[in-house]
Amino acid sequence: GEELGSSDGELQVVLGRVGSEQARRIVDAQLPWVLVYPTGRRQYPQGPVLASVLGYVGIADQEDMQFWPNLALGSRVGKAGLEKQYDALLRGTDGRQCVYVDPSGRPVGTGERVDPVRGHDLRLHLDLGLQQAATDALTQAVRTSGGDLGAAIVMDARTGAVLALASVPGYDNNVYGPPPDLAALAAQTEGTGPGRMLNHAVQTAVPPGSTFKIVVASANAASHVLSPDTVLEGGAAYTYGGHTFANWQPMAGNSLLGAIQWSDNVYFYQLADLLGPQRIATTATELGAGARSGIDLPSESEGFLGTPENVGSIGGTWYPGSTLLMGIGQGTVNATPMQVARWTSGIATGAMVTPQLAASYGPADAVPIPTAEPRRLSFADELGPVRAGMRASAAAGTAGQLASLPVSAVPKTGTAEDPSAPGKGLNAWFSAVVPAEAPEVVVTALVRGGGFGSATSGPVVKSLLERYLAQTRAPAPNR
């Protein structure tokens, strides 16, 4: 053991480490002068793969004590992630050990002991294999593309159950103790680039780029301003109010189907101009833009959905061109990967789900934690033309790499300009729902600074879809 104490006459304590069974026997023997104290150190075998989801625990500070007024001094509480979100379930109740002291304050004997009550187990919807695969694929995508961070989500499009929520770069939550490993903590948080401690799937909001075009198309489906069959002029760029707005490649004129299939900027500049920012914002709000998804994790970002009103209220100016940029998910629109996953899934199914990690708690998963009821979209019955464009994109279009999947997909790619991103300042987005006919799952990936969505985030999404489909579909019997 090691000796603790100081020269000013304080108590000397000899510490020895024992396992839980030995500790139980020592407590039961009621040896005088022998105190058994649990370390309560958390062990996270998966480390960085789950750290941004699980979080970590620490000694309660002033803020925690205000939130939990009956906490004992020095209690351990959840500080981040699910540890914080479900602290009341996970923490349990502290035990007590009474020590008798003489009038001068010296301990003279041990008194009554009350064992601590362990907290509940919490079971998650997460699939560890998918989580590991998502983390590996993202790590590789970030490294090879020169991006600086990434996130990937696999979510049940019917219920909101979250099957994977990966965020890179990760961190090791084992170093938080308590007691924390200060050297390891410092090494981990020094110069590690952007927000290593954040869960980028729900805490990082960036321009969604072309993934927002399906939201704009849905606003038209809701308001019927333009017939989906109308062909709008094409070209390499669109000139409006003396300004030129570029297309990502020159194109002939498109109807809605071709515009979604090939992600035609020029079409969506014109559609946004016809709709106006208010109609787009009304539909975008119903599809979860600019609001927290309600996932069971603390400190979620709400992103930003700019309109002439709220941009003005924060001292910005809404220019005529701002509406056009809104049409392609640039300018004043910022979204988290979770928000993009939700609107892709909502458009594919006609209903919005609330993401949830927790499945049940208690001994043997006794108490289920139900997911929220899906909320049907007011324009659910009008979305056929939008989905048709997305399916065309998967068959032969910007998401054509999904054509080799064993089922049809409803995807959208995105390459968004982002001044905060490294390299050429482009965010790589890819989001897809399968199967198109009866949606089960949505997979969304972002690599900030990753360049083209189809090139960088596409392979991440495709590999996760393949893995999901292989798990859920038994091979056909030999005939």
XYZ file of N, CA and C in Angstrom, residues 40 68 103 127 152 164 168 189 198 207 223 229 236 308 346 366 378 384 436 442 450 470:
66
model
N -14.673 3.605 -7.331
C -15.698 4.137 -8.241
C -15.119 4.640 -9.538
N -28.250 19.341 -8.061
C -28.627 18.232 -7.162
C -28.377 18.691 -5.726
N -12.649 13.593 22.033
C -12.915 15.045 22.071
C -11.917 15.856 21.248
N -25.504 -0.204 -31.946
C -24.931 -1.457 -32.417
C -23.417 -1.237 -32.441
N -20.842 10.591 -38.320
C -21.705 9.671 -39.068
C -22.814 9.184 -38.156
N -25.902 4.039 -34.560
C -24.505 4.469 -34.498
C -24.474 5.986 -34.499
N -15.386 11.981 -35.074
C -13.917 11.975 -35.049
C -13.404 13.396 -35.282
N -5.868 17.258 -24.641
C -6.602 18.487 -24.976
C -5.697 19.555 -25.574
N -16.166 17.468 -28.470
C -17.549 17.595 -28.923
C -18.007 16.316 -29.621
N -22.572 24.659 -42.840
C -23.458 24.764 -44.008
C -23.783 23.376 -44.584
N -46.324 23.805 -51.171
C -47.031 25.025 -51.582
C -47.422 25.061 -53.063
N -42.948 19.170 -63.225
C -42.603 18.856 -64.616
C -42.044 20.056 -65.374
N -24.175 27.237 -66.800
C -23.024 27.101 -65.899
C -23.160 28.049 -64.711
N -35.212 36.564 -43.355
C -35.030 38.029 -43.302
C -35.236 38.580 -41.891
N -37.222 12.183 -42.816
C -38.589 12.712 -42.840
C -39.154 12.774 -44.245
N -35.254 -4.236 -17.488
C -36.651 -4.414 -17.107
C -37.559 -3.301 -17.619
N -47.122 17.686 -42.517
C -48.391 18.195 -43.066
C -48.449 17.994 -44.584
N -43.974 12.674 -53.346
C -43.614 11.736 -54.414
C -42.561 12.261 -55.392
N -36.037 2.309 -50.464
C -36.898 3.423 -50.873
C -38.375 3.107 -50.652
N -31.709 5.448 -41.922
C -31.053 6.577 -42.582
C -29.591 6.577 -42.141
N -13.748 18.022 -46.332
C -13.499 16.762 -47.032
C -13.656 16.828 -48.537
N -26.556 -6.362 -44.706
C -26.039 -7.711 -44.514
C -26.514 -8.295 -43.175
